[in-house]
Amino acid sequence: MSNVVPSPAQTIDGRKLAAALRVRLKNHVDVLLNDHKILPSLAVVLVGDDPASHVYVANKKKAAEKVGIRSSVHQLPRETSQDEVLKLLHKLNEDARTHGILVQLPLPKQIDTATILRAIEPAKDVDGLTVQNAGRLASGLAGLFPCTPLGCLALIKSVRPQLAGLHAVVVGRSNLVGKPMAQLLLRENCTVTVVHSRSRDLDALTRLGDIVVVAAGKPGLVTAAGIKPGATVIDVGINRAADGTLQGDVDFAAVARVAGAITPVPGGVGPMTIAYLLANTVAAACRQHELTQPDFSI
Ligand code: NAD
């Protein structure tokens, strides 16, 4: 039996990477304003009084303002009708000074999310959730893609710049995270396996991964038994424990003894998601003014 003790995984610092990206963004925003008189602008639509949504929106607004992006929050009461939201989206779509539109999810139950997402002008869809942008991602075209998977890809590339040929396993198949993550990894020439709630033998499937991205919303779902030694593990999950602390989908302490690199929760994917929302807003502003779309990838 080998008595070599495995070294603990490198913790990938999402706060530090996001701060570096914000510096690049701030420089770009300054150039847009000074040289082109363009002030990138983000409109956030928030319906109802979900406390978590209010915190997320406040964080996005603060982050936008820090890099010089103008942000406005359109706060509507919980009982707002679908037509009223559609009317607001129509106005924002037509407003030349608004470059990015984000509808904070979830929406109250009288409003159909798919109908609302369909109403967002794809060129302003900074969450990358319209069918047009999802199709562009799947077809290998340029577009606006979901912020969380963009952030995850940057986190992965910060420790593994060369991804071609690696086996990536994505746990989760939502339109917001799992599916676009799989598409982005395919674009990087990874071999991609998507695991979901109906998959059999989670551990055996995730153990195939040189890269494992977990976005299931199930605390402690992935344990050391599901990780190949040296793998890069990205934990997207945000779960609030009974004592109020945040927990990911990965058993951090145990997996860190096996993995090569791992993101913490909090301080991993969260800050990168917000940074890429800002990057998408700047990219959308550039495209709407027929300027070259900047590349904020790592
Ligand atoms: P979702 O509920 O829409 O999707 C969850 C996915 O996980 C589904 O596709 C489901 O098939 C899969 N799943 C559920 N149980 C499973 C199991 N036992 N085995 C394998 N797969 C399973 O959630 P989502 O919107 O994709 O978000 C996932 C998690 O990521 C949540 O905890 C969410 O809060 C978090 N999240 C974090 C950020 C961030 O910025 N850090 C952003 C978005 C989402």
mmCIF file of C-alpha atoms and ligand atoms in Angstrom:
data_model
loop_
_atom_site.group_PDB
_atom_site.id
_atom_site.type_symbol
_atom_site.label_atom_id
_atom_site.label_comp_id
_atom_site.label_asym_id
_atom_site.label_seq_id
_atom_site.Cartn_x
_atom_site.Cartn_y
_atom_site.Cartn_z
ATOM 1 C CA MET A 1 0.000 0.000 0.000
ATOM 2 C CA SER A 2 1.307 3.454 -0.881
ATOM 3 C CA ASN A 3 2.015 5.745 2.043
ATOM 4 C CA VAL A 4 2.026 8.871 -0.141
ATOM 5 C CA VAL A 5 -0.421 11.379 1.366
ATOM 6 C CA PRO A 6 -2.311 13.210 -1.390
ATOM 7 C CA SER A 7 -1.802 16.980 -1.283
ATOM 8 C CA PRO A 8 -4.989 18.971 -0.725
ATOM 9 C CA ALA A 9 -6.681 20.559 -3.713
ATOM 10 C CA GLN A 10 -5.986 24.109 -4.754
ATOM 11 C CA THR A 11 -8.924 26.332 -3.784
ATOM 12 C CA ILE A 12 -9.940 28.418 -6.789
ATOM 13 C CA ASP A 13 -10.584 31.960 -5.566
ATOM 14 C CA GLY A 14 -13.655 33.282 -7.391
ATOM 15 C CA ARG A 15 -13.557 36.614 -5.568
ATOM 16 C CA LYS A 16 -10.012 37.301 -6.767
ATOM 17 C CA LEU A 17 -10.740 36.285 -10.376
ATOM 18 C CA ALA A 18 -13.923 38.358 -10.403
ATOM 19 C CA ALA A 19 -12.026 41.393 -9.075
ATOM 20 C CA ALA A 20 -9.474 41.029 -11.892
ATOM 21 C CA LEU A 21 -12.281 40.814 -14.467
ATOM 22 C CA ARG A 22 -13.950 43.911 -12.986
ATOM 23 C CA VAL A 23 -10.719 45.884 -13.521
ATOM 24 C CA ARG A 24 -10.756 44.897 -17.215
ATOM 25 C CA LEU A 25 -14.438 45.792 -17.424
ATOM 26 C CA LYS A 26 -13.949 49.183 -15.765
ATOM 27 C CA ASN A 27 -11.195 50.018 -18.283
ATOM 28 C CA HIS A 28 -13.477 49.039 -21.154
ATOM 29 C CA VAL A 29 -16.392 51.058 -19.767
ATOM 30 C CA ASP A 30 -14.098 54.097 -19.408
ATOM 31 C CA VAL A 31 -13.033 53.790 -23.062
ATOM 32 C CA LEU A 32 -16.658 53.437 -24.217
ATOM 33 C CA LEU A 33 -17.647 56.540 -22.286
ATOM 34 C CA ASN A 34 -14.637 58.715 -23.099
ATOM 35 C CA ASP A 35 -14.054 57.744 -26.741
ATOM 36 C CA HIS A 36 -17.573 56.849 -27.902
ATOM 37 C CA LYS A 37 -19.903 58.637 -25.444
ATOM 38 C CA ILE A 38 -21.597 55.306 -24.674
ATOM 39 C CA LEU A 39 -22.707 54.615 -21.106
ATOM 40 C CA PRO A 40 -23.416 50.846 -20.833
ATOM 41 C CA SER A 41 -26.722 50.420 -19.094
ATOM 42 C CA LEU A 42 -28.470 47.489 -17.418
ATOM 43 C CA ALA A 43 -32.186 47.310 -16.563
ATOM 44 C CA VAL A 44 -33.267 44.752 -13.983
ATOM 45 C CA VAL A 45 -36.923 43.766 -13.704
ATOM 46 C CA LEU A 46 -37.907 42.481 -10.278
ATOM 47 C CA VAL A 47 -41.475 41.292 -9.659
ATOM 48 C CA GLY A 48 -42.651 40.445 -6.144
ATOM 49 C CA ASP A 49 -41.025 40.327 -2.738
ATOM 50 C CA ASP A 50 -38.865 37.186 -2.692
ATOM 51 C CA PRO A 51 -36.135 38.173 -0.168
ATOM 52 C CA ALA A 52 -33.343 36.217 -1.909
ATOM 53 C CA SER A 53 -34.193 37.892 -5.249
ATOM 54 C CA HIS A 54 -34.019 41.317 -3.598
ATOM 55 C CA VAL A 55 -30.537 40.526 -2.241
ATOM 56 C CA TYR A 56 -29.343 39.237 -5.654
ATOM 57 C CA VAL A 57 -30.673 42.326 -7.435
ATOM 58 C CA ALA A 58 -29.090 44.705 -4.906
ATOM 59 C CA ASN A 59 -25.731 42.911 -5.365
ATOM 60 C CA LYS A 60 -25.981 43.141 -9.161
ATOM 61 C CA LYS A 61 -26.806 46.858 -9.001
ATOM 62 C CA LYS A 62 -23.899 47.582 -6.666
ATOM 63 C CA ALA A 63 -21.465 45.579 -8.821
ATOM 64 C CA ALA A 64 -22.645 47.345 -12.000
ATOM 65 C CA GLU A 65 -22.156 50.775 -10.511
ATOM 66 C CA LYS A 66 -18.658 49.873 -9.281
ATOM 67 C CA VAL A 67 -17.448 49.368 -12.863
ATOM 68 C CA GLY A 68 -19.318 52.412 -14.173
ATOM 69 C CA ILE A 69 -22.318 50.640 -15.710
ATOM 70 C CA ARG A 70 -25.605 52.506 -15.223
ATOM 71 C CA SER A 71 -28.212 50.271 -13.643
ATOM 72 C CA SER A 72 -31.915 50.715 -13.002
ATOM 73 C CA VAL A 73 -34.181 48.393 -11.045
ATOM 74 C CA HIS A 74 -37.824 48.193 -12.137
ATOM 75 C CA GLN A 75 -39.540 46.899 -9.041
ATOM 76 C CA LEU A 76 -43.111 45.694 -9.507
ATOM 77 C CA PRO A 77 -45.570 44.419 -6.898
ATOM 78 C CA ARG A 78 -46.232 40.677 -6.527
ATOM 79 C CA GLU A 79 -49.718 40.915 -8.060
ATOM 80 C CA THR A 80 -48.465 42.544 -11.303
ATOM 81 C CA SER A 81 -50.078 40.990 -14.391
ATOM 82 C CA GLN A 82 -48.137 39.331 -17.189
ATOM 83 C CA ASP A 83 -49.319 42.049 -19.602
ATOM 84 C CA GLU A 84 -47.843 44.768 -17.428
ATOM 85 C CA VAL A 85 -44.470 43.013 -17.377
ATOM 86 C CA LEU A 86 -44.653 42.536 -21.161
ATOM 87 C CA LYS A 87 -45.427 46.249 -21.600
ATOM 88 C CA LEU A 88 -42.397 47.198 -19.501
ATOM 89 C CA LEU A 89 -40.165 44.817 -21.493
ATOM 90 C CA HIS A 90 -41.434 46.316 -24.753
ATOM 91 C CA LYS A 91 -40.494 49.793 -23.495
ATOM 92 C CA LEU A 92 -37.018 48.624 -22.429
ATOM 93 C CA ASN A 93 -36.495 46.788 -25.740
ATOM 94 C CA GLU A 94 -37.231 50.053 -27.591
ATOM 95 C CA ASP A 95 -35.129 52.261 -25.314
ATOM 96 C CA ALA A 96 -31.827 52.949 -27.096
ATOM 97 C CA ARG A 97 -30.147 53.879 -23.800
ATOM 98 C CA THR A 98 -30.843 50.436 -22.286
ATOM 99 C CA HIS A 99 -28.280 47.871 -23.467
ATOM 100 C CA GLY A 100 -29.008 44.943 -21.164
ATOM 101 C CA ILE A 101 -32.272 43.595 -19.736
ATOM 102 C CA LEU A 102 -32.478 41.026 -16.969
ATOM 103 C CA VAL A 103 -35.687 39.627 -15.511
ATOM 104 C CA GLN A 104 -34.966 38.279 -12.041
ATOM 105 C CA LEU A 105 -36.363 34.747 -11.641
ATOM 106 C CA PRO A 106 -38.456 33.197 -10.177
ATOM 107 C CA LEU A 107 -41.562 35.135 -11.222
ATOM 108 C CA PRO A 108 -44.882 35.030 -9.327
ATOM 109 C CA LYS A 109 -47.131 32.186 -10.477
ATOM 110 C CA GLN A 110 -49.619 34.280 -12.525
ATOM 111 C CA ILE A 111 -46.742 35.043 -14.916
ATOM 112 C CA ASP A 112 -45.463 32.526 -17.459
ATOM 113 C CA THR A 113 -41.651 32.616 -17.413
ATOM 114 C CA ALA A 114 -41.244 31.315 -20.986
ATOM 115 C CA THR A 115 -43.579 34.045 -22.331
ATOM 116 C CA ILE A 116 -41.611 36.717 -20.479
ATOM 117 C CA LEU A 117 -38.219 35.429 -21.659
ATOM 118 C CA ARG A 118 -39.500 35.301 -25.246
ATOM 119 C CA ALA A 119 -40.349 39.001 -25.011
ATOM 120 C CA ILE A 120 -36.757 40.106 -24.294
ATOM 121 C CA GLU A 121 -34.903 41.485 -27.307
ATOM 122 C CA PRO A 122 -32.112 38.881 -27.860
ATOM 123 C CA ALA A 123 -29.485 41.593 -28.386
ATOM 124 C CA LYS A 124 -30.260 42.854 -24.844
ATOM 125 C CA ASP A 125 -30.655 39.402 -23.244
ATOM 126 C CA VAL A 126 -27.696 39.606 -20.827
ATOM 127 C CA ASP A 127 -28.810 36.448 -18.979
ATOM 128 C CA GLY A 128 -28.578 34.505 -22.263
ATOM 129 C CA LEU A 129 -31.930 32.824 -21.669
ATOM 130 C CA THR A 130 -33.769 33.584 -24.905
ATOM 131 C CA VAL A 131 -34.240 30.759 -27.393
ATOM 132 C CA GLN A 132 -32.222 32.790 -29.930
ATOM 133 C CA ASN A 133 -29.148 33.004 -27.696
ATOM 134 C CA ALA A 134 -29.469 29.353 -26.582
ATOM 135 C CA GLY A 135 -29.598 28.395 -30.273
ATOM 136 C CA ARG A 136 -26.583 30.538 -31.093
ATOM 137 C CA LEU A 137 -24.612 28.868 -28.289
ATOM 138 C CA ALA A 138 -25.588 25.393 -29.494
ATOM 139 C CA SER A 139 -24.757 26.326 -33.105
ATOM 140 C CA GLY A 140 -21.288 27.700 -32.345
ATOM 141 C CA LEU A 141 -22.288 31.291 -33.168
ATOM 142 C CA ALA A 142 -21.546 34.499 -31.237
ATOM 143 C CA GLY A 143 -24.226 35.679 -28.833
ATOM 144 C CA LEU A 144 -25.009 36.456 -25.212
ATOM 145 C CA PHE A 145 -24.631 33.343 -23.058
ATOM 146 C CA PRO A 146 -25.681 32.578 -19.464
ATOM 147 C CA CYS A 147 -23.433 34.252 -16.885
ATOM 148 C CA THR A 148 -23.003 31.355 -14.444
ATOM 149 C CA PRO A 149 -21.583 28.885 -17.005
ATOM 150 C CA LEU A 150 -19.368 31.666 -18.435
ATOM 151 C CA GLY A 151 -18.061 32.228 -14.905
ATOM 152 C CA CYS A 152 -17.528 28.489 -14.365
ATOM 153 C CA LEU A 153 -15.569 28.219 -17.609
ATOM 154 C CA ALA A 154 -13.293 31.073 -16.527
ATOM 155 C CA LEU A 155 -12.752 29.383 -13.143
ATOM 156 C CA ILE A 156 -11.860 26.107 -14.879
ATOM 157 C CA LYS A 157 -9.490 27.811 -17.341
ATOM 158 C CA SER A 158 -7.729 29.644 -14.514
ATOM 159 C CA VAL A 159 -6.299 26.285 -13.427
ATOM 160 C CA ARG A 160 -6.556 24.251 -16.689
ATOM 161 C CA PRO A 161 -5.955 26.471 -19.702
ATOM 162 C CA GLN A 162 -5.985 23.550 -22.159
ATOM 163 C CA LEU A 163 -9.328 21.767 -22.137
ATOM 164 C CA ALA A 164 -9.318 19.926 -25.478
ATOM 165 C CA GLY A 165 -9.810 16.185 -25.040
ATOM 166 C CA LEU A 166 -10.567 16.338 -21.318
ATOM 167 C CA HIS A 167 -13.673 14.579 -20.055
ATOM 168 C CA ALA A 168 -16.069 17.072 -18.449
ATOM 169 C CA VAL A 169 -19.049 15.896 -16.420
ATOM 170 C CA VAL A 170 -21.872 18.382 -15.789
ATOM 171 C CA VAL A 171 -24.352 17.525 -13.049
ATOM 172 C CA GLY A 172 -27.665 19.291 -13.808
ATOM 173 C CA ARG A 173 -29.446 20.093 -17.055
ATOM 174 C CA SER A 174 -31.241 23.387 -16.406
ATOM 175 C CA ASN A 175 -31.457 26.022 -19.146
ATOM 176 C CA LEU A 176 -29.741 28.433 -16.764
ATOM 177 C CA VAL A 177 -26.672 26.379 -15.838
ATOM 178 C CA GLY A 178 -26.347 22.700 -16.843
ATOM 179 C CA LYS A 179 -27.214 22.823 -20.555
ATOM 180 C CA PRO A 180 -25.273 25.986 -21.458
ATOM 181 C CA MET A 181 -22.327 24.719 -19.361
ATOM 182 C CA ALA A 182 -22.268 21.511 -21.403
ATOM 183 C CA GLN A 183 -22.396 23.542 -24.642
ATOM 184 C CA LEU A 184 -19.527 25.819 -23.561
ATOM 185 C CA LEU A 185 -17.387 22.799 -22.650
ATOM 186 C CA LEU A 186 -18.170 21.177 -26.008
ATOM 187 C CA ARG A 187 -16.980 24.375 -27.684
ATOM 188 C CA GLU A 188 -13.707 23.896 -25.782
ATOM 189 C CA ASN A 189 -13.448 20.412 -27.331
ATOM 190 C CA CYS A 190 -14.104 18.538 -24.118
ATOM 191 C CA THR A 191 -15.856 15.190 -24.129
ATOM 192 C CA VAL A 192 -19.015 16.054 -22.220
ATOM 193 C CA THR A 193 -21.306 13.906 -20.089
ATOM 194 C CA VAL A 194 -24.481 15.475 -18.669
ATOM 195 C CA VAL A 195 -25.826 13.852 -15.513
ATOM 196 C CA HIS A 196 -29.318 14.608 -14.167
ATOM 197 C CA SER A 197 -31.889 13.473 -11.640
ATOM 198 C CA ARG A 198 -32.803 10.369 -13.702
ATOM 199 C CA SER A 199 -29.196 9.282 -14.302
ATOM 200 C CA ARG A 200 -28.010 6.039 -12.715
ATOM 201 C CA ASP A 201 -24.923 5.719 -10.492
ATOM 202 C CA LEU A 202 -23.925 9.343 -10.008
ATOM 203 C CA ASP A 203 -20.543 8.465 -8.450
ATOM 204 C CA ALA A 204 -19.475 6.249 -11.359
ATOM 205 C CA LEU A 205 -20.431 8.956 -13.872
ATOM 206 C CA THR A 206 -18.782 11.902 -12.092
ATOM 207 C CA ARG A 207 -15.644 9.777 -11.504
ATOM 208 C CA LEU A 208 -15.108 9.858 -15.281
ATOM 209 C CA GLY A 209 -14.570 13.612 -15.122
ATOM 210 C CA ASP A 210 -11.270 15.424 -15.371
ATOM 211 C CA ILE A 211 -13.609 18.357 -14.790
ATOM 212 C CA VAL A 212 -16.810 18.097 -12.755
ATOM 213 C CA VAL A 213 -19.315 20.972 -12.643
ATOM 214 C CA VAL A 214 -22.113 20.426 -10.143
ATOM 215 C CA ALA A 215 -25.358 22.447 -10.439
ATOM 216 C CA ALA A 216 -28.118 20.398 -8.820
ATOM 217 C CA GLY A 217 -29.188 22.392 -5.754
ATOM 218 C CA LYS A 218 -28.660 19.351 -3.488
ATOM 219 C CA PRO A 219 -26.287 19.937 -0.552
ATOM 220 C CA GLY A 220 -23.460 17.397 -0.308
ATOM 221 C CA LEU A 221 -24.605 15.501 -3.432
ATOM 222 C CA VAL A 222 -21.081 14.910 -4.707
ATOM 223 C CA THR A 223 -18.708 13.195 -2.301
ATOM 224 C CA ALA A 224 -15.090 12.059 -2.523
ATOM 225 C CA ALA A 225 -16.289 8.696 -3.894
ATOM 226 C CA GLY A 226 -17.452 10.501 -7.062
ATOM 227 C CA ILE A 227 -14.201 12.312 -7.816
ATOM 228 C CA LYS A 228 -11.218 11.155 -9.878
ATOM 229 C CA PRO A 229 -7.915 12.076 -8.149
ATOM 230 C CA GLY A 230 -6.674 15.412 -9.478
ATOM 231 C CA ALA A 231 -10.009 16.466 -11.031
ATOM 232 C CA THR A 232 -11.102 20.114 -11.207
ATOM 233 C CA VAL A 233 -14.376 20.517 -9.308
ATOM 234 C CA ILE A 234 -16.700 23.509 -9.737
ATOM 235 C CA ASP A 235 -19.512 23.778 -7.214
ATOM 236 C CA VAL A 236 -22.405 25.917 -8.477
ATOM 237 C CA GLY A 237 -24.900 24.930 -5.788
ATOM 238 C CA ILE A 238 -26.169 27.453 -3.268
ATOM 239 C CA ASN A 239 -28.090 25.856 -0.415
ATOM 240 C CA ARG A 240 -28.942 27.543 2.851
ATOM 241 C CA ALA A 241 -28.393 25.279 5.866
ATOM 242 C CA ALA A 242 -30.658 25.404 8.939
ATOM 243 C CA ASP A 243 -28.103 27.597 10.751
ATOM 244 C CA GLY A 244 -28.206 30.131 7.886
ATOM 245 C CA THR A 245 -24.791 29.283 6.400
ATOM 246 C CA LEU A 246 -24.389 28.675 2.666
ATOM 247 C CA GLN A 247 -23.496 25.227 1.428
ATOM 248 C CA GLY A 248 -22.646 23.955 -2.018
ATOM 249 C CA ASP A 249 -23.604 20.705 -3.749
ATOM 250 C CA VAL A 250 -20.156 19.228 -3.090
ATOM 251 C CA ASP A 251 -18.806 17.889 0.201
ATOM 252 C CA PHE A 252 -15.933 20.385 0.145
ATOM 253 C CA ALA A 253 -13.754 19.010 2.965
ATOM 254 C CA ALA A 254 -13.761 15.425 1.687
ATOM 255 C CA VAL A 255 -13.529 16.258 -2.023
ATOM 256 C CA ALA A 256 -10.647 18.705 -1.421
ATOM 257 C CA ARG A 257 -8.547 15.717 -0.288
ATOM 258 C CA VAL A 258 -8.994 14.019 -3.692
ATOM 259 C CA ALA A 259 -9.473 16.790 -6.277
ATOM 260 C CA GLY A 260 -6.706 18.838 -7.899
ATOM 261 C CA ALA A 261 -8.644 22.102 -7.627
ATOM 262 C CA ILE A 262 -12.033 23.064 -6.219
ATOM 263 C CA THR A 263 -14.218 26.156 -5.828
ATOM 264 C CA PRO A 264 -15.533 27.100 -2.374
ATOM 265 C CA VAL A 265 -19.104 28.138 -1.521
ATOM 266 C CA PRO A 266 -19.350 31.056 -0.975
ATOM 267 C CA GLY A 267 -16.499 32.766 -2.851
ATOM 268 C CA GLY A 268 -16.361 30.580 -5.956
ATOM 269 C CA VAL A 269 -18.983 30.696 -8.707
ATOM 270 C CA GLY A 270 -21.192 33.447 -7.180
ATOM 271 C CA PRO A 271 -18.855 36.423 -7.709
ATOM 272 C CA MET A 272 -17.998 35.206 -11.226
ATOM 273 C CA THR A 273 -21.673 35.031 -12.190
ATOM 274 C CA ILE A 274 -22.111 38.713 -11.368
ATOM 275 C CA ALA A 275 -18.879 39.676 -13.121
ATOM 276 C CA TYR A 276 -20.042 37.957 -16.343
ATOM 277 C CA LEU A 277 -23.420 39.672 -16.127
ATOM 278 C CA LEU A 278 -21.497 42.947 -16.291
ATOM 279 C CA ALA A 279 -19.308 41.581 -19.102
ATOM 280 C CA ASN A 280 -22.443 40.652 -21.071
ATOM 281 C CA THR A 281 -23.834 44.161 -20.544
ATOM 282 C CA VAL A 282 -20.640 45.741 -21.894
ATOM 283 C CA ALA A 283 -20.616 43.278 -24.813
ATOM 284 C CA ALA A 284 -24.280 44.049 -25.576
ATOM 285 C CA ALA A 285 -23.584 47.807 -25.529
ATOM 286 C CA CYS A 286 -20.686 47.344 -27.971
ATOM 287 C CA ARG A 287 -22.733 45.239 -30.393
ATOM 288 C CA GLN A 288 -25.678 47.649 -30.306
ATOM 289 C CA HIS A 289 -23.304 50.452 -31.303
ATOM 290 C CA GLU A 290 -21.639 48.304 -33.965
ATOM 291 C CA LEU A 291 -18.315 48.216 -32.128
ATOM 292 C CA THR A 292 -16.244 45.019 -31.919
ATOM 293 C CA GLN A 293 -17.552 42.796 -29.139
ATOM 294 C CA PRO A 294 -14.803 42.550 -26.494
ATOM 295 C CA ASP A 295 -13.637 39.126 -25.374
ATOM 296 C CA PHE A 296 -13.759 38.815 -21.585
ATOM 297 C CA SER A 297 -12.938 35.113 -21.478
ATOM 298 C CA ILE A 298 -9.824 33.902 -19.663
HETATM 299 P P1 NAD B 1 -32.579 23.544 -11.301
HETATM 300 O O1 NAD B 1 -33.371 23.107 -10.122
HETATM 301 O O2 NAD B 1 -33.254 24.258 -12.414
HETATM 302 O O3 NAD B 1 -31.824 22.291 -11.915
HETATM 303 C C1 NAD B 1 -31.233 21.315 -11.109
HETATM 304 C C2 NAD B 1 -30.721 20.193 -11.978
HETATM 305 O O4 NAD B 1 -30.091 19.241 -11.144
HETATM 306 C C3 NAD B 1 -31.806 19.470 -12.750
HETATM 307 O O5 NAD B 1 -31.465 19.441 -14.113
HETATM 308 C C4 NAD B 1 -31.834 18.058 -12.154
HETATM 309 O O6 NAD B 1 -32.006 17.059 -13.134
HETATM 310 C C5 NAD B 1 -30.459 17.927 -11.529
HETATM 311 N N1 NAD B 1 -30.493 17.086 -10.327
HETATM 312 C C6 NAD B 1 -31.305 17.203 -9.262
HETATM 313 N N2 NAD B 1 -31.063 16.214 -8.379
HETATM 314 C C7 NAD B 1 -30.082 15.450 -8.904
HETATM 315 C C8 NAD B 1 -29.409 14.291 -8.467
HETATM 316 N N3 NAD B 1 -29.709 13.700 -7.314
HETATM 317 N N4 NAD B 1 -28.464 13.770 -9.262
HETATM 318 C C9 NAD B 1 -28.137 14.353 -10.433
HETATM 319 N N5 NAD B 1 -28.750 15.480 -10.894
HETATM 320 C C10 NAD B 1 -29.705 16.011 -10.139
HETATM 321 O O7 NAD B 1 -31.390 24.428 -10.676
HETATM 322 P P2 NAD B 1 -30.359 25.466 -11.382
HETATM 323 O O8 NAD B 1 -31.047 26.741 -11.640
HETATM 324 O O9 NAD B 1 -29.626 24.805 -12.480
HETATM 325 O O10 NAD B 1 -29.373 25.702 -10.152
HETATM 326 C C11 NAD B 1 -28.672 24.629 -9.557
HETATM 327 C C12 NAD B 1 -28.005 25.100 -8.293
HETATM 328 O O11 NAD B 1 -27.081 26.128 -8.606
HETATM 329 C C13 NAD B 1 -28.952 25.721 -7.253
HETATM 330 O O12 NAD B 1 -28.454 25.416 -5.968
HETATM 331 C C14 NAD B 1 -28.846 27.204 -7.511
HETATM 332 O O13 NAD B 1 -29.144 27.970 -6.366
HETATM 333 C C15 NAD B 1 -27.393 27.304 -7.873
HETATM 334 N N6 NAD B 1 -27.059 28.465 -8.718
HETATM 335 C C16 NAD B 1 -25.986 29.197 -8.321
HETATM 336 C C17 NAD B 1 -25.594 30.273 -9.084
HETATM 337 C C18 NAD B 1 -24.394 31.068 -8.652
HETATM 338 O O14 NAD B 1 -24.198 32.161 -9.128
HETATM 339 N N7 NAD B 1 -23.539 30.512 -7.793
HETATM 340 C C19 NAD B 1 -26.284 30.633 -10.245
HETATM 341 C C20 NAD B 1 -27.361 29.822 -10.637
HETATM 342 C C21 NAD B 1 -27.731 28.743 -9.859
#
